[in-house]
Amino acid sequence: MRKKWIRFSFFLALALLVTAMAFWGYRFAPYDPLETDFGAKLTPPGREHLMGTDNVGRDVFSRVLWGARNSFSLTFLMIILVSFMGTWIGMASGYFGGMVDAVLMRLTDILLAFPDTVFAIAVAGLLGPGLFNTVVALSFVWWTKYARLARGLANVIKTKDYITQARFGGAGTMKILVFYVLPNIIPQAVIMATLDVGGMMLALAGLSFLGLAAQPPAPEWGAMLYEGKSYMQTAPWIMIFSGLAIFITVMVFNLLGDSLRDLLDPRET
């Protein structure tokens, strides 16, 4: 158990450091991320521009720092939205059962039949490009895994003796759901949400790379990858540093999620 706590604490510290850099690192940006300088375009990394400049002379280091804020804000917003929505839908489905369970789970099954990213691309394509539409598109398909998880747990929890005692004690349905069922679902939902940070960030970057999320000239890691792909041979640093930022973030949060699962899941030894 001590090793699990040490491992979790280490990755939690890394995740907090990455998150702090994402939300406050833009204060250390040496240049305006939107400022262009055609005289310095495609400048390689050096003392003046730590990560070089892009095709219109914008400082890549400044854009990476500002892009982190945009990427993290949208990722956390979507994670909160889908985990909240999916947990409550799944909890209601598992607790009430019957027709409510049949309708909600059939809807979930239909959405699960489609690949997440492909369906999100289709929805974003119909709604049009933009960050808000991207949030809607990804949220539309991502809540299903939380609903499945919450439904399975609620099915087991509702048969426990303390739920029966709560009913006999006069507790209403909402009180039972909030105070007895939900607290037993939250740990597993938190583990899934932590693991989903990396996946959600990759999905967001993928949609930005396709031109469906962040629109130029807004700094966002996926959009920076798209902007730099035409200069991969002549100015590879445009893609390398934004791709490296995505890689480090995804790796840190995936390792944090694994360590949190080991710590909270009683089935893990």
GROMACS .gro file of C-alpha atoms in nm:
model
  269
    1MET     CA    1   0.000   0.000   0.000
    2ARG     CA    2   0.286   0.239   0.080
    3LYS     CA    3   0.436   0.190  -0.266
    4LYS     CA    4   0.097   0.267  -0.421
    5TRP     CA    5   0.073   0.589  -0.221
    6ILE     CA    6   0.425   0.693  -0.320
    7ARG     CA    7   0.358   0.619  -0.687
    8PHE     CA    8   0.026   0.803  -0.678
    9SER     CA    9   0.178   1.103  -0.496
   10PHE     CA   10   0.460   1.127  -0.749
   11PHE     CA   11   0.231   1.128  -1.052
   12LEU     CA   12  -0.016   1.358  -0.879
   13ALA     CA   13   0.265   1.607  -0.823
   14LEU     CA   14   0.362   1.582  -1.191
   15ALA     CA   15  -0.001   1.629  -1.299
   16LEU     CA   16  -0.041   1.933  -1.073
   17LEU     CA   17   0.283   2.078  -1.211
   18VAL     CA   18   0.170   2.028  -1.571
   19THR     CA   19  -0.174   2.173  -1.492
   20ALA     CA   20  -0.021   2.474  -1.314
   21MET     CA   21   0.204   2.538  -1.614
   22ALA     CA   22  -0.097   2.508  -1.843
   23PHE     CA   23  -0.312   2.763  -1.660
   24TRP     CA   24  -0.044   3.008  -1.546
   25GLY     CA   25   0.249   2.941  -1.776
   26TYR     CA   26   0.120   3.191  -2.032
   27ARG     CA   27   0.233   3.466  -1.792
   28PHE     CA   28   0.591   3.370  -1.875
   29ALA     CA   29   0.540   3.386  -2.252
   30PRO     CA   30   0.807   3.622  -2.391
   31TYR     CA   31   0.595   3.727  -2.690
   32ASP     CA   32   0.235   3.782  -2.789
   33PRO     CA   33   0.124   3.445  -2.935
   34LEU     CA   34  -0.063   3.624  -3.215
   35GLU     CA   35   0.212   3.872  -3.302
   36THR     CA   36   0.356   3.811  -3.648
   37ASP     CA   37   0.704   3.900  -3.770
   38PHE     CA   38   0.759   3.801  -4.132
   39GLY     CA   39   1.121   3.904  -4.105
   40ALA     CA   40   1.177   3.626  -3.848
   41LYS     CA   41   0.957   3.353  -3.996
   42LEU     CA   42   1.080   2.993  -3.971
   43THR     CA   43   1.363   3.095  -3.738
   44PRO     CA   44   1.515   2.783  -3.576
   45PRO     CA   45   1.526   2.750  -3.196
   46GLY     CA   46   1.778   2.981  -3.036
   47ARG     CA   47   1.834   3.236  -2.761
   48GLU     CA   48   1.580   3.485  -2.896
   49HIS     CA   49   1.316   3.224  -2.976
   50LEU     CA   50   1.357   2.916  -2.755
   51MET     CA   51   1.138   2.698  -2.977
   52GLY     CA   52   1.180   2.889  -3.300
   53THR     CA   53   0.910   3.065  -3.498
   54ASP     CA   54   0.637   2.945  -3.733
   55ASN     CA   55   0.560   3.030  -4.094
   56VAL     CA   56   0.443   3.384  -4.012
   57GLY     CA   57   0.706   3.462  -3.750
   58ARG     CA   58   0.504   3.386  -3.435
   59ASP     CA   59   0.704   3.262  -3.137
   60VAL     CA   60   0.637   2.887  -3.096
   61PHE     CA   61   0.726   2.886  -2.725
   62SER     CA   62   0.468   3.154  -2.651
   63ARG     CA   63   0.206   2.974  -2.857
   64VAL     CA   64   0.276   2.645  -2.677
   65LEU     CA   65   0.226   2.814  -2.340
   66TRP     CA   66  -0.095   2.988  -2.446
   67GLY     CA   67  -0.215   2.677  -2.628
   68ALA     CA   68  -0.179   2.475  -2.307
   69ARG     CA   69  -0.435   2.700  -2.140
   70ASN     CA   70  -0.683   2.650  -2.423
   71SER     CA   71  -0.628   2.274  -2.447
   72PHE     CA   72  -0.654   2.212  -2.071
   73SER     CA   73  -0.957   2.438  -2.022
   74LEU     CA   74  -1.155   2.260  -2.293
   75THR     CA   75  -1.041   1.916  -2.182
   76PHE     CA   76  -1.138   1.967  -1.819
   77LEU     CA   77  -1.468   2.128  -1.920
   78MET     CA   78  -1.557   1.828  -2.135
   79ILE     CA   79  -1.447   1.576  -1.871
   80ILE     CA   80  -1.664   1.744  -1.606
   81LEU     CA   81  -1.959   1.762  -1.843
   82VAL     CA   82  -1.951   1.404  -1.969
   83SER     CA   83  -1.872   1.246  -1.631
   84PHE     CA   84  -2.156   1.434  -1.461
   85MET     CA   85  -2.408   1.360  -1.735
   86GLY     CA   86  -2.306   0.997  -1.786
   87THR     CA   87  -2.293   0.916  -1.414
   88TRP     CA   88  -2.642   1.049  -1.346
   89ILE     CA   89  -2.792   0.881  -1.654
   90GLY     CA   90  -2.632   0.548  -1.566
   91MET     CA   91  -2.723   0.577  -1.200
   92ALA     CA   92  -3.089   0.647  -1.281
   93SER     CA   93  -3.093   0.359  -1.530
   94GLY     CA   94  -2.947   0.108  -1.287
   95TYR     CA   95  -3.148   0.219  -0.984
   96PHE     CA   96  -3.494   0.243  -1.142
   97GLY     CA   97  -3.456  -0.043  -1.391
   98GLY     CA   98  -3.753  -0.146  -1.603
   99MET     CA   99  -3.855   0.082  -1.890
  100VAL     CA  100  -3.621   0.361  -1.777
  101ASP     CA  101  -3.325   0.122  -1.794
  102ALA     CA  102  -3.433  -0.019  -2.131
  103VAL     CA  103  -3.469   0.321  -2.298
  104LEU     CA  104  -3.153   0.477  -2.159
  105MET     CA  105  -2.935   0.173  -2.225
  106ARG     CA  106  -3.063   0.129  -2.580
  107LEU     CA  107  -2.968   0.490  -2.648
  108THR     CA  108  -2.629   0.422  -2.493
  109ASP     CA  109  -2.582   0.108  -2.703
  110ILE     CA  110  -2.663   0.298  -3.022
  111LEU     CA  111  -2.397   0.561  -2.950
  112LEU     CA  112  -2.145   0.299  -2.838
  113ALA     CA  113  -2.184   0.127  -3.176
  114PHE     CA  114  -2.007   0.420  -3.341
  115PRO     CA  115  -1.635   0.494  -3.298
  116ASP     CA  116  -1.607   0.796  -3.065
  117THR     CA  117  -1.379   1.009  -3.279
  118VAL     CA  118  -1.553   0.931  -3.609
  119PHE     CA  119  -1.895   1.015  -3.462
  120ALA     CA  120  -1.757   1.334  -3.305
  121ILE     CA  121  -1.613   1.435  -3.643
  122ALA     CA  122  -1.954   1.379  -3.803
  123VAL     CA  123  -2.134   1.586  -3.537
  124ALA     CA  124  -1.873   1.864  -3.551
  125GLY     CA  125  -1.898   1.861  -3.929
  126LEU     CA  126  -2.274   1.907  -3.911
  127LEU     CA  127  -2.261   2.180  -3.647
  128GLY     CA  128  -1.969   2.359  -3.811
  129PRO     CA  129  -1.613   2.430  -3.696
  130GLY     CA  130  -1.554   2.600  -3.362
  131LEU     CA  131  -1.453   2.524  -3.004
  132PHE     CA  132  -1.810   2.528  -2.867
  133ASN     CA  133  -1.932   2.288  -3.134
  134THR     CA  134  -1.634   2.063  -3.061
  135VAL     CA  135  -1.731   2.047  -2.694
  136VAL     CA  136  -2.087   1.954  -2.794
  137ALA     CA  137  -1.967   1.692  -3.044
  138LEU     CA  138  -1.729   1.515  -2.805
  139SER     CA  139  -1.971   1.538  -2.512
  140PHE     CA  140  -2.243   1.384  -2.726
  141VAL     CA  141  -2.057   1.054  -2.753
  142TRP     CA  142  -1.820   1.044  -2.455
  143TRP     CA  143  -2.076   1.018  -2.173
  144THR     CA  144  -2.175   0.662  -2.266
  145LYS     CA  145  -1.884   0.489  -2.089
  146TYR     CA  146  -1.968   0.669  -1.765
  147ALA     CA  147  -2.332   0.568  -1.803
  148ARG     CA  148  -2.235   0.203  -1.846
  149LEU     CA  149  -2.007   0.215  -1.544
  150ALA     CA  150  -2.261   0.391  -1.320
  151ARG     CA  151  -2.543   0.162  -1.431
  152GLY     CA  152  -2.352  -0.153  -1.341
  153LEU     CA  153  -2.252  -0.018  -1.001
  154ALA     CA  154  -2.603   0.113  -0.924
  155ASN     CA  155  -2.749  -0.229  -1.007
  156VAL     CA  156  -2.533  -0.383  -0.736
  157ILE     CA  157  -2.564  -0.103  -0.480
  158LYS     CA  158  -2.944  -0.089  -0.484
  159THR     CA  159  -2.959  -0.447  -0.350
  160LYS     CA  160  -2.745  -0.370  -0.044
  161ASP     CA  161  -2.896  -0.385   0.305
  162TYR     CA  162  -2.823  -0.022   0.384
  163ILE     CA  163  -3.035   0.088   0.085
  164THR     CA  164  -3.327  -0.120   0.214
  165GLN     CA  165  -3.281   0.026   0.561
  166ALA     CA  166  -3.277   0.376   0.417
  167ARG     CA  167  -3.608   0.312   0.239
  168PHE     CA  168  -3.767   0.179   0.556
  169GLY     CA  169  -3.630   0.480   0.740
  170GLY     CA  170  -3.830   0.709   0.513
  171ALA     CA  171  -3.551   0.832   0.284
  172GLY     CA  172  -3.676   0.953  -0.053
  173THR     CA  173  -3.543   0.842  -0.388
  174MET     CA  174  -3.332   1.154  -0.444
  175LYS     CA  175  -3.178   1.130  -0.097
  176ILE     CA  176  -3.090   0.764  -0.153
  177LEU     CA  177  -2.932   0.843  -0.490
  178VAL     CA  178  -2.732   1.139  -0.362
  179PHE     CA  179  -2.621   1.013  -0.020
  180TYR     CA  180  -2.605   0.635  -0.063
  181VAL     CA  181  -2.562   0.542  -0.430
  182LEU     CA  182  -2.356   0.829  -0.574
  183PRO     CA  183  -2.073   0.819  -0.313
  184ASN     CA  184  -2.007   0.456  -0.408
  185ILE     CA  185  -1.988   0.542  -0.778
  186ILE     CA  186  -1.771   0.853  -0.753
  187PRO     CA  187  -1.435   0.675  -0.691
  188GLN     CA  188  -1.468   0.466  -1.008
  189ALA     CA  189  -1.593   0.766  -1.205
  190VAL     CA  190  -1.294   0.972  -1.087
  191ILE     CA  191  -1.055   0.697  -1.199
  192MET     CA  192  -1.218   0.687  -1.542
  193ALA     CA  193  -1.217   1.068  -1.568
  194THR     CA  194  -0.847   1.083  -1.484
  195LEU     CA  195  -0.768   0.824  -1.748
  196ASP     CA  196  -0.990   1.011  -1.996
  197VAL     CA  197  -0.797   1.338  -1.968
  198GLY     CA  198  -0.535   1.207  -2.210
  199GLY     CA  199  -0.789   1.054  -2.445
  200MET     CA  200  -1.002   1.366  -2.448
  201MET     CA  201  -0.700   1.585  -2.515
  202LEU     CA  202  -0.598   1.364  -2.805
  203ALA     CA  203  -0.952   1.375  -2.945
  204LEU     CA  204  -0.958   1.754  -2.914
  205ALA     CA  205  -0.618   1.783  -3.080
  206GLY     CA  206  -0.735   1.550  -3.356
  207LEU     CA  207  -1.040   1.762  -3.431
  208SER     CA  208  -0.827   2.077  -3.422
  209PHE     CA  209  -0.582   1.909  -3.661
  210LEU     CA  210  -0.873   1.850  -3.898
  211GLY     CA  211  -0.980   2.214  -3.870
  212LEU     CA  212  -1.300   2.144  -3.675
  213ALA     CA  213  -1.205   2.286  -3.333
  214ALA     CA  214  -0.970   2.579  -3.272
  215GLN     CA  215  -0.963   2.819  -3.564
  216PRO     CA  216  -0.658   3.020  -3.676
  217PRO     CA  217  -0.488   3.220  -3.539
  218ALA     CA  218  -0.591   3.091  -3.192
  219PRO     CA  219  -0.303   2.900  -3.025
  220GLU     CA  220  -0.403   2.538  -2.960
  221TRP     CA  221  -0.179   2.233  -2.971
  222GLY     CA  222  -0.376   2.038  -3.229
  223ALA     CA  223  -0.412   2.344  -3.452
  224MET     CA  224  -0.037   2.405  -3.423
  225LEU     CA  225   0.027   2.052  -3.547
  226TYR     CA  226  -0.194   2.123  -3.846
  227GLU     CA  227  -0.020   2.454  -3.919
  228GLY     CA  228   0.324   2.292  -3.897
  229LYS     CA  229   0.261   1.983  -4.111
  230SER     CA  230   0.345   2.169  -4.433
  231TYR     CA  231   0.684   2.264  -4.290
  232MET     CA  232   0.782   1.929  -4.139
  233GLN     CA  233   1.097   1.906  -4.349
  234THR     CA  234   1.205   2.271  -4.343
  235ALA     CA  235   1.089   2.371  -3.991
  236PRO     CA  236   1.011   2.055  -3.791
  237TRP     CA  237   1.018   2.241  -3.458
  238ILE     CA  238   0.668   2.380  -3.523
  239MET     CA  239   0.521   2.031  -3.492
  240ILE     CA  240   0.779   1.878  -3.258
  241PHE     CA  241   0.721   2.105  -2.959
  242SER     CA  242   0.340   2.108  -2.976
  243GLY     CA  243   0.340   1.730  -3.027
  244LEU     CA  244   0.581   1.687  -2.737
  245ALA     CA  245   0.350   1.893  -2.513
  246ILE     CA  246   0.057   1.666  -2.601
  247PHE     CA  247   0.267   1.352  -2.546
  248ILE     CA  248   0.392   1.460  -2.202
  249THR     CA  249   0.045   1.563  -2.085
  250VAL     CA  250  -0.123   1.243  -2.203
  251MET     CA  251   0.150   1.025  -2.051
  252VAL     CA  252   0.138   1.202  -1.711
  253PHE     CA  253  -0.240   1.178  -1.676
  254ASN     CA  254  -0.253   0.817  -1.797
  255LEU     CA  255   0.008   0.719  -1.538
  256LEU     CA  256  -0.182   0.917  -1.274
  257GLY     CA  257  -0.503   0.736  -1.365
  258ASP     CA  258  -0.331   0.397  -1.343
  259SER     CA  259  -0.186   0.476  -1.001
  260LEU     CA  260  -0.521   0.610  -0.877
  261ARG     CA  261  -0.695   0.293  -0.996
  262ASP     CA  262  -0.442   0.079  -0.812
  263LEU     CA  263  -0.499   0.286  -0.500
  264LEU     CA  264  -0.880   0.303  -0.496
  265ASP     CA  265  -0.985  -0.023  -0.661
  266PRO     CA  266  -1.024  -0.289  -0.389
  267ARG     CA  267  -0.981  -0.563  -0.647
  268GLU     CA  268  -0.624  -0.449  -0.714
  269THR     CA  269  -0.358  -0.607  -0.494
   0.00000   0.00000   0.00000
